[in-house]
Amino acid sequence: MTEKVTSLSENAQGEAVDPGRGNGFKKVRRWIKKDYGCYLFLLPVIFGFFVFTAYPVLSSLLYSFTNYNGVFFSKFGAFNFAQLFDPSEFGLFKDVAFSFGITFLWALISIPLGMVLSFLVALLVNKEVKGVGVFRLLYYMPTIIPGIAISFIWADVFREAGIANQFLAVLGLPSSQWLEGENTALGTLVLTGVWGIGGNVIMWLAALRNIGPELYEAASLDGAGYFTKLFRITIPMCTPMIFYNLINAFIAAMQAFDVYAMVGRGPNDCLYFISIRIYETAFGGSNQYGLACAMGWLMFVVIAILTLILFKTNKWVNYGEGE
Amino acid sequence: MNEAIPQKDFGDLLARNRRKKRARNAAVLAVKYTVMALLAVFLLFPYIFMVSKSLMDLVDANAAVPLLFPKSGVYFSNYKVFFEYWPYFRNSLVVVLINGVFIPLTGFMAAYPFARRQFKGKKIMFSVMMSTVMLPGAVTMVPTYVMFNSFGLVDNLASQWVTAFFGGGAMNIFLMIQFLRAIPKDYDNAATIDGANMLQIFLYIMIPMCKNVLLFIGISTVIGRWSDFQGPLIYLTSLENMTVAVAFYTQFSSSGAAAIFSNAKMAMAVCMTVLPMVLFLIFQKQMIGGIKIGGLKG
């Protein structure tokens, strides 16, 4: 909508310099007549953008410089950000850095692990043999269980008195504290992520299908074995898919919240992810809206920087020749 | 005559070789099936655990030595939680239905001019839209809450579906744009010559041709909203307004009133899983196709 308005005024200004003013109006009318259909189609999204994105983004920026609590604010300044970067005991630097760190660590372990495991599974079910379709489908099923349901399942399985320890006992292995131990909670969380590899398996299968058979035929003629083909053809040809999914998974992981349903903040706050901290800062009872917005912006900057680093180091991605 | 004997020998050798190879292939296949089956059991463990525990009585479910399978009989009575929680299931159904219908529709409306029309300001509008992908939800969370609060949408189920009429996010729209671009330009030209206007082309050509991607986005919206936890947790505060995910959470989490009924908890988990599972199985083709395209367009 604004686009339309600004273009209109631009046009009118441009025409004002010209002697033939009526001509300009005609032009504008012709242009509106030609394009109004497109703007009508875009109207809902444009409206939604202003109300649910542009306005909240600007207000959030404003709030982050105040001590707004939902009712009023009395201070204006960069004190929220100062507090976030204050390493003394009055500041929040240690807490916030821990939250970012633990979220990042979890992303750093679970994303590559999921990628590698799903690749191995995809290799296993790639070839068309009888019934393989059923297995592919079964492998995807765990990802369909709603987050809250799977959280309750894992919270039950990986209790200290849960069935996971029972299983270890049967095997004669020592028991673990799983989700209830400060040192084992993150590892257990990574472990539960293994059940979510189904989506990546589908992606890998699609990427494998996209590789032309002529590459493998040529390699076979040159006497290449299975592993040579795997590391020289299959994996390099899949790197664009890997990179795209790494970026997406990373951005999603930095905002992970669903673990809150499984263990809250974790034993002794050891799984206090940054999204959970922002949620609790805003809605956990203290209504520190300004501070929560400042944390949100910090999160935006951190994600943007880390994504940029990922993009700068993507020399390993093979976009084919000519690009 | 002399030549026949080595030829026969050679044939023998070949046959033996082939037999050996076939035996080896069979062995490889057997190992493969075993691994695939074991992996399936492993990955389906949450289903096994959930269903099995949902059928236990309370003694078995809370036994000191945890059981994988019911010991003192199978109890379907736990599934009465479904009827107890029906109001929340109904709330969730309202939310997912409105979102699942209108998000693909309004998103597609935006994707159509971006993909197939020329108009002033297209480039800049497209880049503004795509730049919103970078924005974490945490940035807009608080102001959106404040705004919804001033419209009386806090603790109101409407907070979960009012945004359905505005396209449902840049990623959805981008996916639809990719699909629309693949349709040959001749369709528009032929229709225009026949006197069709933009709306008619949209309704009678574009929607039918893209029904798979629309279905994919609709179904994944339904599944996503059905499981959505953070949104309803922020906006819905009194129990009667909650969607099933938050009602389930508040009642059955460790501080909730129903926490000790770990068997009913699993029955509830099964009930919540049925809808996404059925939808996925019915629309398998579209769903897997959509996941592939969503993951490969890098």
Coordinates of C-alpha atoms in Angstrom, one line a residue:
Chain A
M1 CA 0.0 0.0 0.0
T2 CA 2.7 2.5 0.9
E3 CA 4.5 1.5 -2.2
K4 CA 1.5 2.6 -4.2
V5 CA 1.3 5.9 -2.3
T6 CA 5.0 6.8 -2.5
S7 CA 5.1 5.9 -6.2
L8 CA 2.1 8.1 -6.7
S9 CA 3.7 11.1 -5.1
E10 CA 7.0 10.5 -6.9
N11 CA 5.2 10.4 -10.1
A12 CA 3.3 13.6 -9.3
Q13 CA 6.5 15.4 -8.3
G14 CA 8.2 14.2 -11.5
E15 CA 5.3 15.5 -13.5
A16 CA 5.2 18.9 -11.7
V17 CA 8.5 19.8 -13.3
D18 CA 7.0 18.9 -16.7
P19 CA 4.7 21.4 -18.4
G20 CA 2.0 18.9 -19.3
R21 CA 0.5 18.1 -15.9
G22 CA -2.7 16.4 -17.1
N23 CA -0.6 14.0 -19.0
G24 CA 1.0 12.9 -15.7
F25 CA -2.4 12.2 -14.1
K26 CA -3.3 10.1 -17.1
K27 CA -0.1 8.2 -16.7
V28 CA -0.8 7.5 -13.1
R29 CA -4.3 6.5 -13.8
R30 CA -3.2 4.1 -16.5
W31 CA -0.6 2.7 -14.1
I32 CA -3.2 2.2 -11.3
K33 CA -5.5 0.6 -13.8
K34 CA -2.8 -1.8 -14.9
D35 CA -1.5 -2.7 -11.4
Y36 CA -4.3 -2.4 -9.0
G37 CA -5.2 -6.1 -9.3
C38 CA -1.7 -7.0 -8.0
Y39 CA -2.0 -4.7 -5.0
L40 CA -5.4 -6.1 -4.2
F41 CA -4.0 -9.6 -4.1
L42 CA -1.1 -8.4 -1.9
L43 CA -3.4 -6.4 0.4
P44 CA -3.7 -9.0 3.2
V45 CA 0.0 -9.6 3.3
I46 CA 0.9 -5.9 3.2
F47 CA -1.6 -5.2 6.0
G48 CA -0.3 -8.1 8.0
F49 CA 3.3 -6.9 7.5
F50 CA 2.5 -3.4 8.9
V51 CA 0.4 -4.6 11.8
F52 CA 2.2 -7.8 12.9
T53 CA 5.8 -7.1 11.8
A54 CA 6.7 -3.5 11.2
Y55 CA 4.8 -2.0 14.1
P56 CA 6.0 -4.7 16.6
V57 CA 9.6 -4.3 15.4
L58 CA 9.6 -0.6 15.9
S59 CA 7.8 -0.8 19.3
S60 CA 10.2 -3.5 20.4
L61 CA 13.1 -1.3 19.5
L62 CA 11.5 1.5 21.5
Y63 CA 10.7 -0.7 24.5
S64 CA 14.2 -2.1 24.6
F65 CA 15.4 1.4 25.7
T66 CA 12.8 1.7 28.4
N67 CA 11.7 0.0 31.6
Y68 CA 8.2 -0.6 30.2
N69 CA 6.2 -3.2 32.2
G70 CA 3.0 -3.3 30.2
V71 CA 1.5 -0.3 32.0
F72 CA 4.0 2.6 32.0
F73 CA 7.6 3.4 31.8
S74 CA 9.7 5.9 33.7
K75 CA 13.2 5.7 32.3
F76 CA 14.6 6.0 28.8
G77 CA 18.1 5.0 27.8
A78 CA 20.4 2.1 27.0
F79 CA 20.3 0.8 30.5
N80 CA 18.8 -2.6 29.5
F81 CA 21.7 -3.2 27.1
A82 CA 24.2 -1.9 29.8
Q83 CA 22.7 -4.5 32.2
L84 CA 23.0 -7.3 29.6
F85 CA 26.7 -6.5 29.2
D86 CA 27.5 -5.8 32.8
P87 CA 29.7 -8.7 34.1
S88 CA 29.4 -7.6 37.8
E89 CA 27.0 -9.4 40.1
F90 CA 24.3 -6.7 39.5
G91 CA 24.5 -7.3 35.8
L92 CA 23.0 -10.1 33.7
F93 CA 26.0 -10.7 31.5
K94 CA 26.9 -14.1 33.1
D95 CA 23.3 -15.3 33.0
V96 CA 22.7 -14.2 29.4
A97 CA 26.0 -15.5 28.2
F98 CA 25.3 -18.8 29.8
S99 CA 21.9 -19.0 28.1
F100 CA 23.4 -18.2 24.7
G101 CA 26.2 -20.5 25.3
I102 CA 24.1 -23.5 26.3
T103 CA 21.7 -23.0 23.4
F104 CA 24.7 -22.7 21.0
L105 CA 26.4 -25.7 22.4
W106 CA 23.2 -27.8 22.0
A107 CA 22.8 -26.6 18.4
L108 CA 26.5 -27.3 17.7
I109 CA 26.2 -30.9 18.9
S110 CA 22.7 -31.9 17.9
I111 CA 22.6 -30.4 14.3
P112 CA 25.7 -32.1 12.9
L113 CA 24.9 -35.3 14.7
G114 CA 21.4 -35.3 13.2
M115 CA 22.8 -34.6 9.8
V116 CA 25.3 -37.5 9.9
L117 CA 22.9 -40.0 11.4
S118 CA 20.2 -39.1 8.9
F119 CA 22.7 -39.5 6.1
L120 CA 23.6 -43.0 7.2
V121 CA 19.9 -43.9 7.5
A122 CA 19.2 -42.4 4.0
L123 CA 22.0 -44.6 2.5
L124 CA 20.4 -47.6 4.2
V125 CA 16.9 -47.0 2.7
N126 CA 18.0 -45.3 -0.6
K127 CA 17.9 -48.3 -2.8
E128 CA 14.5 -49.5 -4.0
V129 CA 14.0 -52.9 -2.4
K130 CA 10.7 -54.5 -1.5
G131 CA 9.0 -52.8 1.4
V132 CA 11.6 -50.0 1.8
G133 CA 8.9 -47.4 1.4
V134 CA 7.2 -48.6 4.6
F135 CA 10.5 -48.3 6.5
R136 CA 11.0 -44.7 5.2
L137 CA 7.5 -43.9 6.4
L138 CA 8.1 -45.5 9.8
Y139 CA 11.3 -43.6 10.3
Y140 CA 9.4 -40.4 9.8
M141 CA 6.7 -41.2 12.3
P142 CA 8.4 -40.1 15.5
T143 CA 8.7 -36.5 14.2
I144 CA 4.9 -36.3 13.9
I145 CA 4.3 -36.7 17.7
P146 CA 3.4 -33.2 19.0
G147 CA 6.1 -31.5 21.0
I148 CA 4.3 -31.5 24.3
A149 CA 3.4 -35.2 23.9
I150 CA 7.0 -36.3 23.1
S151 CA 8.3 -34.1 25.9
F152 CA 6.1 -35.9 28.4
I153 CA 7.3 -39.3 26.9
W154 CA 11.0 -38.4 27.3
A155 CA 10.5 -36.9 30.7
D156 CA 9.0 -40.2 31.7
V157 CA 11.5 -42.4 29.9
F158 CA 14.6 -40.5 31.1
R159 CA 13.6 -40.0 34.7
E160 CA 16.2 -41.2 37.2
A161 CA 13.7 -44.0 38.2
G162 CA 12.6 -44.4 34.6
I163 CA 12.7 -47.1 32.0
A164 CA 16.0 -46.0 30.5
N165 CA 17.8 -46.8 33.7
Q166 CA 15.9 -50.1 33.9
F167 CA 17.2 -50.9 30.4
L168 CA 20.7 -50.1 31.4
A169 CA 20.3 -52.3 34.5
V170 CA 19.2 -55.2 32.4
L171 CA 22.3 -54.8 30.3
G172 CA 24.4 -54.6 33.5
L173 CA 25.4 -51.0 32.9
P174 CA 25.6 -48.3 35.6
S175 CA 22.6 -46.0 35.8
S176 CA 22.5 -42.4 34.8
Q177 CA 20.6 -39.3 36.0
W178 CA 19.5 -38.5 32.5
L179 CA 17.3 -35.4 32.4
E180 CA 17.4 -35.1 36.2
G181 CA 21.2 -34.6 36.4
E182 CA 22.9 -31.3 35.8
N183 CA 25.8 -32.9 33.8
T184 CA 23.7 -35.4 31.9
A185 CA 20.6 -33.3 31.0
L186 CA 22.1 -31.7 27.8
G187 CA 23.4 -35.0 26.6
T188 CA 20.0 -36.6 27.2
L189 CA 18.4 -33.8 25.3
V190 CA 20.8 -34.4 22.3
L191 CA 19.9 -38.1 22.5
T192 CA 16.2 -37.5 22.3
G193 CA 16.9 -35.4 19.2
V194 CA 18.0 -38.7 17.5
W195 CA 14.3 -39.6 17.2
G196 CA 13.7 -36.5 15.1
I197 CA 16.0 -37.4 12.2
G198 CA 13.1 -38.5 9.9
G199 CA 12.7 -35.1 8.2
N200 CA 16.4 -35.0 7.3
V201 CA 16.3 -38.5 6.0
I202 CA 13.6 -37.4 3.5
M203 CA 15.8 -34.4 2.5
W204 CA 18.9 -36.6 2.1
L205 CA 16.9 -39.1 -0.1
A206 CA 15.7 -36.3 -2.3
A207 CA 19.3 -35.0 -2.6
L208 CA 20.6 -38.4 -3.4
R209 CA 17.9 -38.8 -6.1
N210 CA 19.0 -35.6 -7.7
I211 CA 22.5 -36.8 -8.5
G212 CA 22.8 -37.9 -12.1
P213 CA 23.7 -41.6 -12.6
E214 CA 26.2 -40.7 -15.3
L215 CA 28.6 -39.4 -12.6
Y216 CA 28.6 -42.8 -10.9
E217 CA 29.0 -44.6 -14.2
A218 CA 32.0 -42.5 -15.2
A219 CA 33.5 -43.1 -11.8
S220 CA 32.9 -46.9 -12.1
L221 CA 34.7 -46.9 -15.4
D222 CA 37.6 -45.2 -13.8
G223 CA 37.6 -48.0 -11.2
A224 CA 36.3 -46.1 -8.2
G225 CA 35.0 -48.1 -5.3
Y226 CA 32.0 -47.5 -3.0
F227 CA 33.7 -45.2 -0.6
T228 CA 35.5 -43.2 -3.3
K229 CA 32.1 -42.6 -4.9
L230 CA 30.6 -41.7 -1.6
F231 CA 33.2 -39.1 -0.6
R232 CA 34.0 -37.8 -4.1
I233 CA 30.5 -37.7 -5.7
T234 CA 27.7 -38.2 -3.3
I235 CA 28.7 -35.9 -0.5
P236 CA 30.0 -33.0 -2.6
M237 CA 26.9 -33.1 -4.7
C238 CA 24.8 -32.9 -1.6
T239 CA 26.6 -29.9 -0.1
P240 CA 24.1 -27.2 -1.2
M241 CA 21.3 -29.2 0.6
I242 CA 23.5 -29.7 3.6
F243 CA 24.3 -26.0 3.8
Y244 CA 20.8 -24.8 3.4
N245 CA 19.5 -27.1 6.1
L246 CA 22.4 -26.3 8.4
I247 CA 21.4 -22.6 8.2
N248 CA 17.7 -23.3 8.8
A249 CA 18.3 -25.8 11.6
F250 CA 20.7 -23.4 13.2
I251 CA 18.4 -20.5 13.2
A252 CA 15.6 -22.7 14.5
A253 CA 17.8 -24.2 17.2
M254 CA 18.9 -20.8 18.6
Q255 CA 15.2 -20.1 19.2
A256 CA 14.3 -23.5 20.6
F257 CA 11.6 -23.3 23.3
D258 CA 9.8 -26.7 23.4
V259 CA 12.4 -28.1 25.8
Y260 CA 10.6 -25.9 28.4
A261 CA 7.7 -28.5 28.4
M262 CA 10.1 -31.4 29.0
V263 CA 12.3 -30.1 31.8
G264 CA 11.5 -26.4 32.3
R265 CA 14.9 -24.7 32.8
G266 CA 16.6 -28.0 33.5
P267 CA 18.0 -29.2 36.9
N268 CA 19.6 -26.2 38.6
D269 CA 18.8 -24.1 35.5
C270 CA 21.3 -26.0 33.4
L271 CA 19.0 -26.0 30.3
Y272 CA 18.0 -22.3 30.6
F273 CA 17.9 -21.7 26.8
I274 CA 17.8 -18.1 25.7
S275 CA 14.2 -18.3 24.4
I276 CA 13.1 -19.6 27.7
R277 CA 15.0 -16.8 29.5
I278 CA 13.3 -14.1 27.3
Y279 CA 9.9 -15.7 27.9
E280 CA 10.4 -15.8 31.6
T281 CA 11.8 -12.2 31.7
A282 CA 8.6 -11.0 30.0
F283 CA 5.9 -13.3 31.2
G284 CA 7.4 -15.1 34.2
G285 CA 5.8 -12.7 36.7
S286 CA 8.1 -9.7 36.7
N287 CA 6.8 -8.2 33.4
Q288 CA 10.2 -6.8 32.5
Y289 CA 9.0 -6.1 28.9
G290 CA 11.8 -3.6 28.1
L291 CA 14.5 -6.0 29.2
A292 CA 12.9 -8.9 27.3
C293 CA 12.9 -6.8 24.1
A294 CA 16.5 -5.9 24.6
M295 CA 17.3 -9.6 24.9
G296 CA 15.3 -10.3 21.8
W297 CA 17.4 -7.8 19.9
L298 CA 20.6 -9.3 21.3
M299 CA 19.4 -12.6 20.0
F300 CA 18.7 -11.2 16.6
V301 CA 22.2 -9.8 16.4
V302 CA 23.8 -13.0 17.7
I303 CA 21.9 -15.1 15.1
A304 CA 22.7 -12.6 12.3
I305 CA 26.4 -12.7 13.1
L306 CA 26.6 -16.5 13.4
T307 CA 24.6 -16.9 10.2
L308 CA 27.0 -14.5 8.5
I309 CA 29.9 -16.5 9.7
L310 CA 28.3 -19.6 8.3
F311 CA 27.9 -17.9 4.9
K312 CA 31.5 -16.6 4.9
T313 CA 32.8 -20.1 5.5
N314 CA 30.8 -21.8 2.8
K315 CA 33.7 -22.5 0.5
W316 CA 33.0 -26.2 1.0
V317 CA 29.6 -25.9 -0.7
N318 CA 29.6 -27.1 -4.3
Y319 CA 27.3 -24.9 -6.3
G320 CA 28.3 -26.6 -9.6
E321 CA 30.3 -25.0 -12.4
G322 CA 29.5 -21.6 -13.9
E323 CA 27.9 -20.3 -10.7
Chain B
M1 CA 34.9 -80.6 -30.9
N2 CA 38.0 -79.7 -29.0
E3 CA 36.7 -76.2 -28.3
A4 CA 33.4 -77.4 -26.8
I5 CA 34.9 -78.6 -23.6
P6 CA 36.6 -75.3 -22.5
Q7 CA 33.5 -73.5 -23.6
K8 CA 31.4 -75.7 -21.3
D9 CA 33.9 -75.1 -18.5
F10 CA 33.7 -71.4 -19.0
G11 CA 30.0 -71.5 -18.9
D12 CA 30.2 -73.5 -15.6
L13 CA 32.5 -71.0 -14.2
L14 CA 30.1 -68.1 -15.1
A15 CA 27.2 -69.9 -13.6
R16 CA 29.0 -70.6 -10.5
N17 CA 30.1 -67.0 -10.3
R18 CA 26.6 -65.8 -10.8
R19 CA 25.3 -68.2 -8.1
K20 CA 28.0 -66.9 -5.7
K21 CA 27.1 -63.3 -6.5
R22 CA 23.4 -64.0 -6.0
A23 CA 24.1 -65.7 -2.6
R24 CA 26.2 -62.7 -1.6
N25 CA 23.5 -60.3 -2.6
A26 CA 20.9 -62.3 -0.7
A27 CA 23.1 -62.1 2.4
V28 CA 23.6 -58.4 2.0
L29 CA 19.8 -58.0 1.6
A30 CA 19.1 -60.0 4.7
V31 CA 21.5 -57.9 6.8
K32 CA 20.0 -54.8 5.3
Y33 CA 16.4 -55.9 6.2
T34 CA 17.6 -56.8 9.8
V35 CA 19.2 -53.4 10.3
M36 CA 16.2 -51.6 8.8
A37 CA 13.8 -53.5 11.1
L38 CA 16.0 -52.9 14.2
L39 CA 16.2 -49.2 13.4
A40 CA 12.4 -49.1 13.0
V41 CA 11.9 -50.7 16.4
F42 CA 14.3 -48.2 17.9
L43 CA 12.8 -45.2 16.2
L44 CA 9.2 -46.3 17.0
F45 CA 10.1 -46.7 20.7
P46 CA 8.2 -43.5 21.7
Y47 CA 5.1 -44.9 20.1
I48 CA 5.5 -48.3 21.8
F49 CA 6.2 -46.7 25.2
M50 CA 3.3 -44.2 24.8
V51 CA 0.7 -46.7 23.7
S52 CA 1.8 -49.4 26.1
K53 CA 1.7 -47.1 29.1
S54 CA -1.6 -45.6 28.1
L55 CA -3.1 -49.1 28.6
M56 CA -1.7 -49.8 32.1
D57 CA -3.5 -49.4 35.4
L58 CA -2.1 -46.9 37.9
V59 CA -0.2 -49.6 39.8
D60 CA 1.6 -50.8 36.7
A61 CA 2.2 -47.3 35.4
N62 CA 3.8 -46.1 38.7
A63 CA 5.6 -49.3 39.6
A64 CA 8.9 -48.9 41.4
V65 CA 10.6 -51.0 38.7
P66 CA 9.2 -49.4 35.5
L67 CA 7.4 -51.7 33.1
L68 CA 7.5 -51.5 29.4
F69 CA 4.3 -53.6 28.9
P70 CA 1.2 -53.8 31.2
K71 CA 1.5 -56.6 33.8
S72 CA -1.9 -56.7 35.4
G73 CA -4.1 -56.4 32.3
V74 CA -4.9 -53.9 29.7
Y75 CA -7.1 -50.9 30.6
F76 CA -8.7 -48.8 27.9
S77 CA -10.4 -46.7 30.6
N78 CA -7.5 -44.2 30.5
Y79 CA -8.8 -43.0 27.2
K80 CA -11.7 -41.3 28.9
V81 CA -9.3 -38.3 29.3
F82 CA -10.2 -37.7 25.7
F83 CA -13.8 -36.9 26.7
E84 CA -12.7 -34.9 29.7
Y85 CA -10.4 -32.8 27.5
W86 CA -12.8 -32.6 24.6
P87 CA -13.4 -28.8 25.1
Y88 CA -9.6 -28.2 24.6
F89 CA -9.5 -30.5 21.6
R90 CA -12.4 -28.4 20.2
N91 CA -10.5 -25.2 20.9
S92 CA -7.5 -26.6 19.1
L93 CA -9.7 -27.7 16.2
V94 CA -11.1 -24.2 15.7
V95 CA -7.5 -22.8 15.7
V96 CA -6.0 -25.3 13.3
L97 CA -9.0 -25.2 10.9
I98 CA -9.0 -21.4 10.5
N99 CA -5.2 -21.3 10.2
G100 CA -5.0 -24.3 7.9
V101 CA -7.6 -22.8 5.4
F102 CA -6.7 -19.2 5.4
I103 CA -2.9 -19.2 5.7
P104 CA -2.4 -21.1 2.4
L105 CA -5.1 -19.0 0.7
T106 CA -3.9 -15.5 1.6
G107 CA -0.3 -16.6 1.2
F108 CA -1.1 -17.9 -2.3
M109 CA -2.8 -14.6 -3.1
A110 CA 0.4 -12.8 -2.3
A111 CA 2.6 -15.3 -4.1
Y112 CA 0.7 -15.1 -7.4
P113 CA 1.5 -11.4 -8.3
F114 CA 5.1 -11.9 -7.1
A115 CA 5.6 -15.0 -9.2
R116 CA 3.7 -14.1 -12.4
R117 CA 3.0 -10.4 -12.7
Q118 CA 4.9 -7.2 -13.2
F119 CA 4.0 -4.3 -11.1
K120 CA 5.6 -1.2 -9.6
G121 CA 7.5 -1.8 -6.4
K122 CA 7.6 -5.6 -6.8
K123 CA 11.4 -5.9 -6.2
I124 CA 11.4 -3.8 -3.0
M125 CA 8.3 -5.4 -1.6
F126 CA 9.7 -8.9 -2.2
S127 CA 13.0 -8.1 -0.5
V128 CA 11.2 -6.5 2.5
M129 CA 9.1 -9.6 2.8
M130 CA 12.1 -12.0 2.6
S131 CA 14.0 -9.9 5.1
T132 CA 11.4 -10.8 7.8
V133 CA 12.6 -14.4 7.7
M134 CA 15.7 -13.3 9.6
L135 CA 13.7 -11.8 12.4
P136 CA 13.4 -14.1 15.5
G137 CA 10.0 -14.3 17.1
A138 CA 11.5 -13.1 20.4
V139 CA 11.9 -9.6 19.0
T140 CA 8.2 -9.0 18.2
M141 CA 6.8 -11.2 21.0
V142 CA 6.3 -8.5 23.7
P143 CA 4.9 -5.7 21.5
T144 CA 2.5 -8.2 19.8
Y145 CA 1.4 -9.3 23.3
V146 CA 0.8 -5.6 24.3
M147 CA -1.1 -4.9 21.1
F148 CA -3.2 -8.0 21.5
N149 CA -3.9 -7.1 25.1
S150 CA -5.2 -3.7 24.1
F151 CA -7.6 -5.4 21.6
G152 CA -8.8 -7.8 24.3
L153 CA -7.2 -10.7 22.6
V154 CA -5.3 -12.0 25.6
D155 CA -6.9 -15.0 27.2
N156 CA -9.1 -15.2 24.1
L157 CA -8.9 -18.1 21.6
A158 CA -9.0 -15.5 18.8
S159 CA -5.4 -14.6 19.6
Q160 CA -4.4 -18.0 18.0
W161 CA -6.1 -17.4 14.7
V162 CA -6.4 -13.7 13.9
T163 CA -3.0 -13.8 12.1
A164 CA -4.3 -16.5 9.8
F165 CA -5.6 -13.9 7.3
F166 CA -2.3 -12.3 6.5
G167 CA -0.3 -14.8 4.5
G168 CA 1.3 -16.9 7.3
G169 CA 5.0 -15.9 6.8
A170 CA 7.5 -15.3 4.1
M171 CA 8.8 -18.9 3.9
N172 CA 5.3 -20.2 3.0
I173 CA 4.9 -17.5 0.4
F174 CA 8.4 -18.1 -1.0
L175 CA 7.7 -21.8 -1.4
M176 CA 4.5 -21.1 -3.3
I177 CA 6.3 -18.6 -5.5
Q178 CA 8.8 -21.3 -6.5
F179 CA 5.8 -23.5 -7.6
L180 CA 4.0 -20.7 -9.4
R181 CA 7.2 -19.8 -11.4
A182 CA 7.4 -23.3 -12.8
I183 CA 4.0 -23.0 -14.6
P184 CA 4.5 -22.0 -18.3
K185 CA 3.6 -18.5 -19.2
D186 CA 1.4 -19.8 -22.0
Y187 CA -1.4 -20.6 -19.6
D188 CA -1.8 -16.9 -18.6
N189 CA -1.6 -15.8 -22.2
A190 CA -4.1 -18.3 -23.5
A191 CA -6.5 -17.4 -20.7
T192 CA -6.1 -13.6 -21.2
I193 CA -6.8 -14.1 -24.9
D194 CA -10.0 -15.9 -23.9
G195 CA -11.0 -12.9 -21.9
A196 CA -10.2 -14.1 -18.4
N197 CA -9.2 -11.5 -15.8
M198 CA -6.6 -11.8 -13.1
L199 CA -9.0 -13.2 -10.6
Q200 CA -10.3 -15.8 -13.0
I201 CA -6.8 -16.9 -13.9
F202 CA -6.0 -17.2 -10.2
L203 CA -9.1 -19.2 -9.3
Y204 CA -9.4 -21.5 -12.3
I205 CA -5.8 -22.0 -13.3
M206 CA -3.4 -21.3 -10.6
I207 CA -5.2 -22.8 -7.6
P208 CA -5.9 -26.1 -9.3
M209 CA -2.4 -26.3 -10.7
C210 CA -0.8 -25.7 -7.3
K211 CA -3.2 -27.7 -5.2
N212 CA -0.4 -30.0 -4.0
V213 CA 1.7 -27.2 -2.5
L214 CA -1.5 -25.6 -1.1
L215 CA -2.3 -28.9 0.6
F216 CA 1.2 -29.2 1.9
I217 CA 1.2 -25.8 3.4
G218 CA -2.3 -26.3 4.8
I219 CA -1.6 -29.6 6.4
S220 CA 1.8 -28.6 7.8
T221 CA 0.1 -25.5 9.2
V222 CA -2.5 -27.7 10.9
I223 CA 0.1 -30.0 12.3
G224 CA 2.3 -27.1 13.4
R225 CA -0.5 -25.2 15.1
W226 CA -1.9 -28.4 16.7
S227 CA 1.4 -28.9 18.5
D228 CA 2.2 -25.2 19.0
F229 CA 3.0 -24.6 22.7
Q230 CA 4.7 -21.3 23.1
G231 CA 2.0 -19.1 21.5
P232 CA -0.9 -20.5 23.5
L233 CA 1.2 -20.6 26.6
I234 CA 1.8 -16.8 26.4
Y235 CA -1.7 -15.8 25.3
L236 CA -4.2 -18.2 27.0
T237 CA -4.3 -17.9 30.7
S238 CA -7.5 -19.4 32.0
L239 CA -8.1 -23.1 31.5
E240 CA -11.3 -23.0 29.6
N241 CA -9.8 -21.0 26.8
M242 CA -6.7 -23.2 26.3
T243 CA -5.8 -25.2 23.3
V244 CA -5.2 -28.9 24.0
A245 CA -1.4 -28.5 24.0
V246 CA -1.3 -26.0 26.9
A247 CA -4.2 -27.6 28.8
F248 CA -2.3 -30.9 28.6
Y249 CA 0.9 -29.1 29.8
T250 CA -0.7 -27.2 32.7
Q251 CA -2.6 -30.2 34.0
F252 CA -0.1 -33.0 33.5
S253 CA 3.3 -31.3 34.0
S254 CA 5.1 -32.0 37.3
S255 CA 3.3 -29.2 39.0
G256 CA -0.1 -30.0 37.5
A257 CA -3.1 -31.5 39.2
A258 CA -3.0 -34.7 37.1
A259 CA 0.7 -35.3 37.3
I260 CA 0.6 -38.6 39.1
F261 CA -1.7 -40.2 36.5
S262 CA 1.2 -41.1 34.2
N263 CA -1.0 -43.6 32.4
A264 CA -3.7 -41.1 31.6
K265 CA -0.9 -38.7 30.6
M266 CA 0.2 -41.2 27.9
A267 CA -3.4 -41.8 26.8
M268 CA -3.6 -38.0 26.3
A269 CA -0.4 -38.1 24.3
V270 CA -1.8 -40.8 22.1
C271 CA -5.0 -38.8 21.6
M272 CA -3.0 -35.7 20.6
T273 CA -0.9 -37.7 18.1
V274 CA -3.8 -39.2 16.2
L275 CA -4.7 -36.1 14.2
P276 CA -1.3 -35.3 12.9
M277 CA -0.6 -38.9 12.2
V278 CA -3.8 -39.5 10.2
L279 CA -3.3 -36.3 8.2
F280 CA 0.2 -37.2 7.4
L281 CA -0.7 -40.7 6.3
I282 CA -3.6 -39.5 4.1
F283 CA -1.5 -36.7 2.5
Q284 CA 1.8 -38.6 2.4
K285 CA 2.6 -37.8 -1.2
Q286 CA 2.1 -34.1 -0.8
M287 CA 3.8 -33.9 2.6
I288 CA 6.9 -35.8 1.5
G289 CA 7.0 -33.8 -1.7
G290 CA 6.7 -30.6 0.2
I291 CA 9.4 -31.5 2.7
K292 CA 11.8 -32.4 -0.2
I293 CA 11.2 -29.1 -2.0
G294 CA 11.4 -27.1 1.2
G295 CA 14.7 -28.7 2.0
L296 CA 16.3 -28.6 -1.5
K297 CA 15.8 -25.1 -2.7
G298 CA 19.1 -23.9 -1.2

